[in-house]
Short mmCIF file of C-alpha atoms and ligand atoms in Angstrom, two decimals:
data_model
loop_
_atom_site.label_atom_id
_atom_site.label_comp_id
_atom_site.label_asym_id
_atom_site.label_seq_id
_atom_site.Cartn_x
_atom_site.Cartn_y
_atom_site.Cartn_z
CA UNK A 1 -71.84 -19.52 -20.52
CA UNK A 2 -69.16 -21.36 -22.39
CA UNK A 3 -65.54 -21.53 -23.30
CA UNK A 4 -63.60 -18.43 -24.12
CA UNK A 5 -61.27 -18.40 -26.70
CA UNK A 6 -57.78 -16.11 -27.12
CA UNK A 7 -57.35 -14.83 -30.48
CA UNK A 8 -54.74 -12.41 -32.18
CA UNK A 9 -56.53 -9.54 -33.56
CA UNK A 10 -53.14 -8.15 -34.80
CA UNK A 11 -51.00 -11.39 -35.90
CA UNK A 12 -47.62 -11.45 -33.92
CA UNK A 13 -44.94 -9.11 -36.04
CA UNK A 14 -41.36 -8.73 -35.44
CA UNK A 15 -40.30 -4.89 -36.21
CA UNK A 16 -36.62 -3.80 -35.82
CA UNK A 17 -36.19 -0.87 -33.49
CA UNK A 18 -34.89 2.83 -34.33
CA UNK A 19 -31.47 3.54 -32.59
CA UNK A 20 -28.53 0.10 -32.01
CA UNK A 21 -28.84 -2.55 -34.26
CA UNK A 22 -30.25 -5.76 -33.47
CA UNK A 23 -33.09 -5.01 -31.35
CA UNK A 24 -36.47 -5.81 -32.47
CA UNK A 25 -39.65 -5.39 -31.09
CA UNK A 26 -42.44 -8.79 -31.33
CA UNK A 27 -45.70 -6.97 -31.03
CA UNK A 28 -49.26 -8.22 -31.27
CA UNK A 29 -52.45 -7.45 -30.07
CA UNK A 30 -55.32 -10.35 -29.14
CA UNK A 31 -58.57 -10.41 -27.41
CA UNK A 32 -60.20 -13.11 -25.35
CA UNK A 33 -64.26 -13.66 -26.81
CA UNK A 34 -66.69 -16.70 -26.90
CA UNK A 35 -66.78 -18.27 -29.85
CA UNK A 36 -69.84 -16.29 -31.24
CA UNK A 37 -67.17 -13.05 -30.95
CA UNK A 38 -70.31 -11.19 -28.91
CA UNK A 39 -68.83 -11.82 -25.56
CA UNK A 40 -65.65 -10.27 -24.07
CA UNK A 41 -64.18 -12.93 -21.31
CA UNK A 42 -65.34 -10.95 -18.16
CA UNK A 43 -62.80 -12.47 -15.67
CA UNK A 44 -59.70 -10.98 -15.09
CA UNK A 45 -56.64 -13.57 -15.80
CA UNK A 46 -53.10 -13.47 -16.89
CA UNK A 47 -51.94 -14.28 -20.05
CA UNK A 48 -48.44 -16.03 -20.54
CA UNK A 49 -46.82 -15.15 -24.29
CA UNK A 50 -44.01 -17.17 -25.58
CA UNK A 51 -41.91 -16.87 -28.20
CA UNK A 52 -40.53 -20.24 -29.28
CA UNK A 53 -38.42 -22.21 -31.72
CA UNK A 54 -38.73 -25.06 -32.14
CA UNK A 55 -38.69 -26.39 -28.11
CA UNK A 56 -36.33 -23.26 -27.65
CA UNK A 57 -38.35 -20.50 -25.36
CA UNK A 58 -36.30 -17.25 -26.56
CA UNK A 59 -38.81 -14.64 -24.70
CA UNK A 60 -41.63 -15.06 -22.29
CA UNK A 61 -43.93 -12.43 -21.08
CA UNK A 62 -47.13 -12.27 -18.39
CA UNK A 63 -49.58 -9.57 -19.54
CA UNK A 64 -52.69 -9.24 -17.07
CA UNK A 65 -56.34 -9.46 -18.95
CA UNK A 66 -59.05 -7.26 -16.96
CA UNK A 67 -62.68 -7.41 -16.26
CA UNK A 68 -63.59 -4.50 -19.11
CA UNK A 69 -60.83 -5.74 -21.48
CA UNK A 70 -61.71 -5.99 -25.02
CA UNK A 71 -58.39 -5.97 -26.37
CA UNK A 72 -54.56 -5.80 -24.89
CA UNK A 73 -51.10 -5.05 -26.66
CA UNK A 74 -48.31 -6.92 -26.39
CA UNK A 75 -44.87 -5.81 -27.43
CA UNK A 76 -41.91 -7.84 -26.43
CA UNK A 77 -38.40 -6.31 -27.19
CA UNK A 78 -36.18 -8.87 -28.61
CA UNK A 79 -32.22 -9.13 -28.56
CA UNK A 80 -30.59 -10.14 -31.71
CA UNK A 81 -28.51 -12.21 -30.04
CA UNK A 82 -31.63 -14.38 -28.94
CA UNK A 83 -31.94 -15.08 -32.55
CA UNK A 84 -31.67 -19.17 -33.10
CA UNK A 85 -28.91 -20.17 -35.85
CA UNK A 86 -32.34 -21.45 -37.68
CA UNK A 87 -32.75 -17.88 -38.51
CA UNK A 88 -35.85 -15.71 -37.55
CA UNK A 89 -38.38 -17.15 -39.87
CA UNK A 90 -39.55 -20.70 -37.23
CA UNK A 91 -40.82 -18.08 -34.50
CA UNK A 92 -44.07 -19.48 -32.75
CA UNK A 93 -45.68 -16.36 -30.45
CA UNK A 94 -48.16 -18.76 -27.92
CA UNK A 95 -50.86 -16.98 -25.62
CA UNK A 96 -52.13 -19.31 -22.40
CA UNK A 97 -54.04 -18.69 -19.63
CA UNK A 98 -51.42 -19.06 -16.61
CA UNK A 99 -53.03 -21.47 -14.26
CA UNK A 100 -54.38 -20.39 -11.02
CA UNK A 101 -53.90 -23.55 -9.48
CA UNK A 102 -49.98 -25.16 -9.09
CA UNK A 103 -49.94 -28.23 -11.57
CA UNK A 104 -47.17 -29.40 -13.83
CA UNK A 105 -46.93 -26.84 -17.17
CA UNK A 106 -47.64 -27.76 -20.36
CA UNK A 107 -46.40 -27.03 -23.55
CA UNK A 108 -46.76 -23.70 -24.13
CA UNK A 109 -50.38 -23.23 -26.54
CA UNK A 110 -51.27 -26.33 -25.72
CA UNK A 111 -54.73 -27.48 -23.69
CA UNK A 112 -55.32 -30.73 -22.20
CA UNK A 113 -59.47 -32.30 -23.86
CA UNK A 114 -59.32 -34.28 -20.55
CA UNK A 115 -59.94 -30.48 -18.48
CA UNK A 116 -62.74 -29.74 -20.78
CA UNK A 117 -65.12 -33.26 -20.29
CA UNK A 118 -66.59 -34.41 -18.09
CA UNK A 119 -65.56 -31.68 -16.11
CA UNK A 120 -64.10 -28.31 -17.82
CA UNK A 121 -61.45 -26.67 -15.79
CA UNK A 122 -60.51 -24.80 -18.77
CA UNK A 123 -62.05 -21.84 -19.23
CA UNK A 124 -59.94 -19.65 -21.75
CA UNK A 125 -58.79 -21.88 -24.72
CA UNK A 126 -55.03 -21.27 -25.89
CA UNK A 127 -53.54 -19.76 -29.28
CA UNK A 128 -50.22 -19.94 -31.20
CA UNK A 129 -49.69 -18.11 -34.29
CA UNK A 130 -48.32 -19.70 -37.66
CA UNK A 131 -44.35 -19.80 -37.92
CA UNK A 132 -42.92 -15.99 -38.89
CA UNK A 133 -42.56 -15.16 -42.10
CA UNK A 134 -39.87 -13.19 -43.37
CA UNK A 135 -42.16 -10.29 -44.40
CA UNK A 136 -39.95 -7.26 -46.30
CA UNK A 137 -36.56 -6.82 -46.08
CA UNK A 138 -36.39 -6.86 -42.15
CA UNK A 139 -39.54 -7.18 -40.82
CA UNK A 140 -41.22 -10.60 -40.24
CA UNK A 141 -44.66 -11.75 -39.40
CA UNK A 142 -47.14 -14.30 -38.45
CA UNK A 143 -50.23 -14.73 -40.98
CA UNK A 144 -53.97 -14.65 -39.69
CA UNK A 145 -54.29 -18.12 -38.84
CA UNK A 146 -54.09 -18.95 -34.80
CA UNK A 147 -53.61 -22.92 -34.74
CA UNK A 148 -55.34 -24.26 -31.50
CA UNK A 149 -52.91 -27.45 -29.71
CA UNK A 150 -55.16 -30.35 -27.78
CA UNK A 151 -53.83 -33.05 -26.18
CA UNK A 152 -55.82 -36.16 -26.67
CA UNK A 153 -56.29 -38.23 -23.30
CA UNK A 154 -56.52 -41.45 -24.99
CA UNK A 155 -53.21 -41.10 -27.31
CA UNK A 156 -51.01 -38.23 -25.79
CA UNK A 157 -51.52 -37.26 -29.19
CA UNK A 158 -51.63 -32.95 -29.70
CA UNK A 159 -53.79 -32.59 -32.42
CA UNK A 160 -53.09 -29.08 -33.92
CA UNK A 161 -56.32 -27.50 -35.48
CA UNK A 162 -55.78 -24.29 -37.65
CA UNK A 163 -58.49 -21.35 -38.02
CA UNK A 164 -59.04 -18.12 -39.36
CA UNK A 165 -59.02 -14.89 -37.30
CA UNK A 166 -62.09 -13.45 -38.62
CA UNK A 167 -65.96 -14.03 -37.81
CA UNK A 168 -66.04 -16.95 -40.50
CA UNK A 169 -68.79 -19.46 -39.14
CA UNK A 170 -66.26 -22.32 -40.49
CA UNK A 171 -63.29 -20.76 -40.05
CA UNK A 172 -62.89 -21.61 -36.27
CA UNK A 173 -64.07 -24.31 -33.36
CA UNK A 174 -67.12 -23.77 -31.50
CA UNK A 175 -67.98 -25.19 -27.96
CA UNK A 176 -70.13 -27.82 -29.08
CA UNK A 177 -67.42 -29.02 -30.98
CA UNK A 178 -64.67 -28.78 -28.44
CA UNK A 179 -66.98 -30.55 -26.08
CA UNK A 180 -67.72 -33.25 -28.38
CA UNK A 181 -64.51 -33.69 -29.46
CA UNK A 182 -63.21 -33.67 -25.51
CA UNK A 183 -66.45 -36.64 -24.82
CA UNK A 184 -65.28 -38.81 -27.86
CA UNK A 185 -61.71 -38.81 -26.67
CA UNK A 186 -62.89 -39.39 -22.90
CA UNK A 187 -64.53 -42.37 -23.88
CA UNK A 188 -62.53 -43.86 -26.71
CA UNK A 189 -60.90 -46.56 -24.32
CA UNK A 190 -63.79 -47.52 -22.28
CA UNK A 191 -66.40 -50.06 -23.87
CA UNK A 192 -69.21 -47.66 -23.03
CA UNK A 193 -71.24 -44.15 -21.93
CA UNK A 194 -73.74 -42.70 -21.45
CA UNK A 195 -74.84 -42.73 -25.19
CA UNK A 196 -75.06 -46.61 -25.62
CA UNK A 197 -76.26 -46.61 -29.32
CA UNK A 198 -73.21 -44.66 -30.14
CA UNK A 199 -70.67 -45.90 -28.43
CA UNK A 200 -72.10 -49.99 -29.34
CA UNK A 201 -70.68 -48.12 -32.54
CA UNK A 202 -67.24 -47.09 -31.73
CA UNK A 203 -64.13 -49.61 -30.99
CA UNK A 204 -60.57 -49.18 -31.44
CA UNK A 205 -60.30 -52.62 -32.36
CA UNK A 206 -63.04 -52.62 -35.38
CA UNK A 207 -63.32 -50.55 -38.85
CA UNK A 208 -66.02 -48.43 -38.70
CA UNK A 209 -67.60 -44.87 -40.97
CA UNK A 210 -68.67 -41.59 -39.91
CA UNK A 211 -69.87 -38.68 -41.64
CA UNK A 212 -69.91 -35.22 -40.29
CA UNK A 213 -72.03 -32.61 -41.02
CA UNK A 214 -70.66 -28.73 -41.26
CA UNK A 215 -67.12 -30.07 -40.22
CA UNK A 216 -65.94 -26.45 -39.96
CA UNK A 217 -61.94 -26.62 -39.57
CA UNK A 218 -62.30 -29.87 -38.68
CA UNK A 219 -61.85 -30.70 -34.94
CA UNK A 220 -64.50 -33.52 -34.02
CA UNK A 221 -63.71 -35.39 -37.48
CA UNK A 222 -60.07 -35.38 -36.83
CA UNK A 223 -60.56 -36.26 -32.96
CA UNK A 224 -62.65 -39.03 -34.43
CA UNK A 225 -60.48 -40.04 -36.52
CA UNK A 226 -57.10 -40.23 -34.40
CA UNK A 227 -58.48 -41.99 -31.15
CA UNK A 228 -60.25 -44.57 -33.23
CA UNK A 229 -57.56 -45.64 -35.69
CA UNK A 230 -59.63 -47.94 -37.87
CA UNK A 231 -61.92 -45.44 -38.40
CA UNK A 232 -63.43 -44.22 -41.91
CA UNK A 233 -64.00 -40.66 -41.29
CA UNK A 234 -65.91 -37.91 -44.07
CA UNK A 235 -65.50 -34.36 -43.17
CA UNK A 236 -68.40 -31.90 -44.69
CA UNK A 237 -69.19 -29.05 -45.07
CA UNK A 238 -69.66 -26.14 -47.96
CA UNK A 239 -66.96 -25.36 -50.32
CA UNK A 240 -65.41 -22.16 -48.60
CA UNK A 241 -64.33 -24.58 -45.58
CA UNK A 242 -62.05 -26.51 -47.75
CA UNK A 243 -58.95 -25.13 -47.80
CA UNK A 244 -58.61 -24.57 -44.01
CA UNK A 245 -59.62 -28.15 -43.42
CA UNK A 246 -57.69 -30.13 -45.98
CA UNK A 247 -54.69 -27.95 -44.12
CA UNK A 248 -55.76 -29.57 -40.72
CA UNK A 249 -55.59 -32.63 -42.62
CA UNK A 250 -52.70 -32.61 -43.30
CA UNK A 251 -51.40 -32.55 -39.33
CA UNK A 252 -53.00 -35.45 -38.49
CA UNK A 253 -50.92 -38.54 -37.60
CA UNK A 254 -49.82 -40.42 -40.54
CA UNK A 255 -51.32 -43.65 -39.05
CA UNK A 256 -54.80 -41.70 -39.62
CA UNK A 257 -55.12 -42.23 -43.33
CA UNK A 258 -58.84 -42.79 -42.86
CA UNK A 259 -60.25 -39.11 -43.14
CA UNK A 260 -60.95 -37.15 -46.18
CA UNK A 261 -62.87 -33.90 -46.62
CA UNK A 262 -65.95 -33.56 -49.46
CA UNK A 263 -68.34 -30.84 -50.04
CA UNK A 264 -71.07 -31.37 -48.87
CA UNK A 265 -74.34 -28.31 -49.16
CA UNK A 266 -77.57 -29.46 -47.46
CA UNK A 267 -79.23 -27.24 -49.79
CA UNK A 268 -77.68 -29.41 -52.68
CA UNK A 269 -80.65 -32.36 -53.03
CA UNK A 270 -77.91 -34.91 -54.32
CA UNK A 271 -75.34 -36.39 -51.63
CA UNK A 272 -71.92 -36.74 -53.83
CA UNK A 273 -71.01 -40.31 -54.94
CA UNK A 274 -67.46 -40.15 -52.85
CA UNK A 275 -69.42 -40.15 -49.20
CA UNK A 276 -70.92 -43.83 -48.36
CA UNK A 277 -74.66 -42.71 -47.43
CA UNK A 278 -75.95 -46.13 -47.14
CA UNK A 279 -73.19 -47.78 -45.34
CA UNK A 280 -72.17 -45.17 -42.49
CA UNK A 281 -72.04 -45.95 -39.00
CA UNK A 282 -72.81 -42.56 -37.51
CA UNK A 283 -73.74 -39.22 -38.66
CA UNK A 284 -72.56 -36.24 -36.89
CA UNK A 285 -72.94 -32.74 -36.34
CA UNK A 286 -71.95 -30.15 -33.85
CA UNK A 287 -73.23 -26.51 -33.27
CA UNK A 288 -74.94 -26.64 -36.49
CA UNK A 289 -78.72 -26.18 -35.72
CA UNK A 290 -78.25 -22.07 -34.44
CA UNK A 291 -79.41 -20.71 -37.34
CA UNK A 292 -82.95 -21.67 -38.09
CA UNK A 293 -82.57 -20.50 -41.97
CA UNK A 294 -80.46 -23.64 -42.38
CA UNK A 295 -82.36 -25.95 -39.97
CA UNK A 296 -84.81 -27.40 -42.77
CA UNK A 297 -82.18 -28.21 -45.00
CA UNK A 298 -80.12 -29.62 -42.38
CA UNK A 299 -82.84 -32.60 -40.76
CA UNK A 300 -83.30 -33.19 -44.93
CA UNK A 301 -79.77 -34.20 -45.16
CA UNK A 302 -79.92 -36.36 -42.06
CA UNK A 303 -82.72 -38.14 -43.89
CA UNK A 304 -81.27 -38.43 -47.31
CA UNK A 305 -78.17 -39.79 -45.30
CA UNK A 306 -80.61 -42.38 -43.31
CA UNK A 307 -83.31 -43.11 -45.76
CA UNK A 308 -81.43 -46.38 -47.02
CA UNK A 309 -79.41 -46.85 -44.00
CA UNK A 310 -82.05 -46.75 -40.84
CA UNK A 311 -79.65 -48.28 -38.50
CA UNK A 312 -76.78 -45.29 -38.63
CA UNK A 313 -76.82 -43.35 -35.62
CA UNK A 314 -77.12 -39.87 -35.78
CA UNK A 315 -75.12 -38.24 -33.15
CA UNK A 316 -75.81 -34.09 -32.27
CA UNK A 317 -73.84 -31.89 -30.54
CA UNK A 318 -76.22 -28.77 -29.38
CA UNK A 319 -75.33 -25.91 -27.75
CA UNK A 320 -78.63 -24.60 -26.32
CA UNK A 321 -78.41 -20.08 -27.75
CA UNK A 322 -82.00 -19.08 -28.49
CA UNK A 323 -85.73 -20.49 -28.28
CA UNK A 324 -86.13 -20.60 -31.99
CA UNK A 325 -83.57 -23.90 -32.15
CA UNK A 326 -86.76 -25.69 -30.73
CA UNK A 327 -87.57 -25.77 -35.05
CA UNK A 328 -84.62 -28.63 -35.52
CA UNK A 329 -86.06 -30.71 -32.65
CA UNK A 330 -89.43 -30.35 -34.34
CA UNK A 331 -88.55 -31.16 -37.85
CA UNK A 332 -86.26 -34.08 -36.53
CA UNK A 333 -89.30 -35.91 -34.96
CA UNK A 334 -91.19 -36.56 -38.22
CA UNK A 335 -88.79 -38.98 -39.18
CA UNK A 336 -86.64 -39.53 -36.11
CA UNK A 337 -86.73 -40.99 -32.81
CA UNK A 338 -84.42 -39.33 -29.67
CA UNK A 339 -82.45 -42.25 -28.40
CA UNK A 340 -80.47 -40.61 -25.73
CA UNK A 341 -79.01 -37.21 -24.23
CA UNK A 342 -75.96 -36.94 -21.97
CA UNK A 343 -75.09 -33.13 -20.80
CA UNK A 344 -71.50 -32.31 -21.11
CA UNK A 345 -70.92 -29.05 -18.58
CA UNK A 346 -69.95 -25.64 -19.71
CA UNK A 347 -67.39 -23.31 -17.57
CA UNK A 348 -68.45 -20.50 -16.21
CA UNK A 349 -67.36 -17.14 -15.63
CA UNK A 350 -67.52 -15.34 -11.87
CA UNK A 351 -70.74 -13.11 -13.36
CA UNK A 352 -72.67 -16.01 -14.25
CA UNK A 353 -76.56 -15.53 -13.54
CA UNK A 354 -79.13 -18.08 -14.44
CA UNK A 355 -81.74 -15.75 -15.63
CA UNK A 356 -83.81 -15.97 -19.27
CA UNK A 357 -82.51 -12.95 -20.85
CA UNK A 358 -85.44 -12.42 -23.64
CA UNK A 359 -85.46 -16.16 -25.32
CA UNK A 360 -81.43 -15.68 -25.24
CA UNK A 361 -80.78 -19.32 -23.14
CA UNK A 362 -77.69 -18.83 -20.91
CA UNK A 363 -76.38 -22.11 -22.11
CA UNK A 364 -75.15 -23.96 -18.97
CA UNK A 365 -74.20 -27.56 -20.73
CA UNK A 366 -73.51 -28.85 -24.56
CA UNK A 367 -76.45 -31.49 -25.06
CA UNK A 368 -74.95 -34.51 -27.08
CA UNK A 369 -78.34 -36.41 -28.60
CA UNK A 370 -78.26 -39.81 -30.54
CA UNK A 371 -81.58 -40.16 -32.98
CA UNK A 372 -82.27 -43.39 -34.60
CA UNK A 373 -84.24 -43.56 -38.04
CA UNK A 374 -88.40 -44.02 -36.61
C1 LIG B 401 -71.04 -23.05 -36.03
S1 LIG B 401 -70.10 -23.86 -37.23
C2 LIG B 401 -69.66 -25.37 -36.41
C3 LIG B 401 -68.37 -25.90 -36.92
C4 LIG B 401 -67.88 -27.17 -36.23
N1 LIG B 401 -68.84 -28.24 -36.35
C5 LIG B 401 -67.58 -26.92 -34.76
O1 LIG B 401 -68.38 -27.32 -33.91
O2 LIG B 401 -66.52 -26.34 -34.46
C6 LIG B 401 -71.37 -24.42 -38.37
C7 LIG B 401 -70.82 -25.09 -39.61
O3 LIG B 401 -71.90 -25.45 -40.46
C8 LIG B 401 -71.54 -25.15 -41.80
N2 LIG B 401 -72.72 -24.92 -42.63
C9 LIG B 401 -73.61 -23.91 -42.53
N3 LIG B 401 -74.52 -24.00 -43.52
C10 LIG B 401 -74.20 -25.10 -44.25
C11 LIG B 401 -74.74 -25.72 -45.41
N4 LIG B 401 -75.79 -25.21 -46.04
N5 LIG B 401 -74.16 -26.83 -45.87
C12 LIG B 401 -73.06 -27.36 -45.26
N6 LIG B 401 -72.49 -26.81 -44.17
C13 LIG B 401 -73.05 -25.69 -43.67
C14 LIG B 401 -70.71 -23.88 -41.66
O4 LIG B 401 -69.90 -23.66 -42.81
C15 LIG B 401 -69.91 -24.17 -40.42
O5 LIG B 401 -68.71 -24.83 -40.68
#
């Protein structure tokens, strides 16, 4: 099935109450969906809120999630005398799955790559909101963003990854990124996996370039880019994806000056001057080949990328959703040899069945491909 992601439908707003001064109410509203938004988490689980500044918890607050949820309410009265001498506007609301099974807590929003690859113990991915705004004369509130926290097993690093709340494709992480991102950072520190080609390609120690392909906000780039410090790192993708990922690139560590953002249309024939076609390492791209529309003019920009540089590796994240996806595999051979495929597990939920449901594939694994030039 996948990972499941929490997401505030109704940003996290701080309202003051009718009657005594100085009580407020924090209310928001979120759902738990995959990250297509088609698929209400099916499970039931509780859901730990916390309100936060800075490390301060001022307010914490279990709310159950049911099988049949598609939404729940939160509302969280709040004592003025909880209010931090930093004033109201620093408030962080964080939604977690509590875990079932006694281990040390995290962070509050944050989620650990290691539980995700090789195997994902994670099944509902964390939120926080933005920092409260004041909003009006007394009432304050969070904007539409949710900023997803990820520890990095290889640096203790969190890397902090901002999206939108709507259904924009770019606007938020996808599984086959999360996985990919969780399999670079598994391997960083080990001298090799089960993709050889690749990872004869990464090392701490030496300099090295990689382009990605429809970068989205940015999370495999920027995972790239922090565990592999030396690293030369272009993030693509078309112009509306910009300004959400130039603001994730921004949070990265300041010792990751490597990684820059460029627009980048595979419909556009030319590849701009700024991104080094004929000298990159590896090419990547993850959940990109779901829409078949696009599919053509994605393998062309994997060869204009190649066609003068035959030994970059091309490295694929794929997320196996519907028969027609066979086209990319199709157009890819003309020019491109598979090198090797490793299967990175999915979670899933208790109502799993493994039945073909009409050329729908219940995806069961992310397959990560290298393809060398033929
Ligand atoms: C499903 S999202 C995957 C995002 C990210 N790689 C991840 O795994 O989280 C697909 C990405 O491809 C980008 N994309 C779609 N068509 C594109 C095109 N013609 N040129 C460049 N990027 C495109 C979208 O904007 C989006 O960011």
């Amino acid at each position: 099935m996948g990972f499941f992601y929490l997401k505030f439908l109704k940003p996290p707003q701080l309202a003051p109450l009718k009657g005594p001064s100085g009580s407020f109410t924090l209310t928001t509203v979120f759902t738990i969906t995959s990250d297509l938004g088609d698929v209400y988490f099916t499970d039931s689980i509780d859901i730990r809120a916390t309100l936060s500044s800075g490390s301060a918890i001022l307010l914490e607050k279990t709310i159950s999630w049911t099988n049949g949820s598609q939404f729940v309410r939160c509302d969280m009265p709040f004592q003025s005398s909880k209010i931090p001498s930093t004033g109201l506007s620093g408030l962080v609301l964080s939604l977690s799955p509590v875990p079932s099974e006694v281990e040390g807590r995290l962070a509050d929003g944050i989620d650990e790559l290691c539980r995700i690859y090789p195997d994902p113990s994670i099944q509902v991915v964390s939120a926080s909101s933005s920092q409260t705004k004041l909003k009006g004369k007394n009432l304050f509130a969070a904007s539409h963003l949710v900023e997803r926290r990820l520890k990095l097993r290889t640096t203790g690093d969190v890397l902090k990854v901002w999206e939108e709340t709507g259904e924009n494709i770019a606007g938020h992480v996808w599984d086959a990124g999360i996985i990919l991102s969780a399999y670079l950072d598994h391997y960083a520190d080990k001298s090799s996996g089960p993709l050889t080609k690749l990872h004869s390609r990464l090392n701490r120690k030496e300099e090295f370039t990689a382009i990605e392909l429809g970068s989205g906000c940015g999370l495999v780039g920027l995972t790239l880019a922090t565990v592999y410090p030396k690293s030369t790192v272009f993030l693509t993708d078309l112009s509306e994806a910009e300004e959400l990922c130039r603001r994730n690139l921004e949070l990265v560590s300041t010792t990751t000056s490597g990684v820059d953002f460029c627009v980048l249309d595979w419909y556009d024939t030319a590849i701009p001057e700024t991104i080094p076609k004929d000298t990159a390492d590896i090419i990547l791209a993850a959940d990109c080949t779901y829409n078949t529309g696009s599919v053509p003019a994605l393998v062309k920009t994997f060869e204009r990328l190649t066609e003068n540089n035959r030994d970059a590796v091309v490295l694929l994240a794929h997320k196996p959703r519907h028969d027609s996806e066979r086209l990319f595999f199709e157009l890819m051979e003309d020019n491109f040899d598979i090198v090797e495929r490793t299967d990175a597990a999915l979670p899933k939920t208790s109502d799993w069945e493994d039945e073909d449901d009409g050329g729908q594939l219940p995806a069961q694994a992310v397959n990560l491909y290298t393809f060398k030039r033929k």
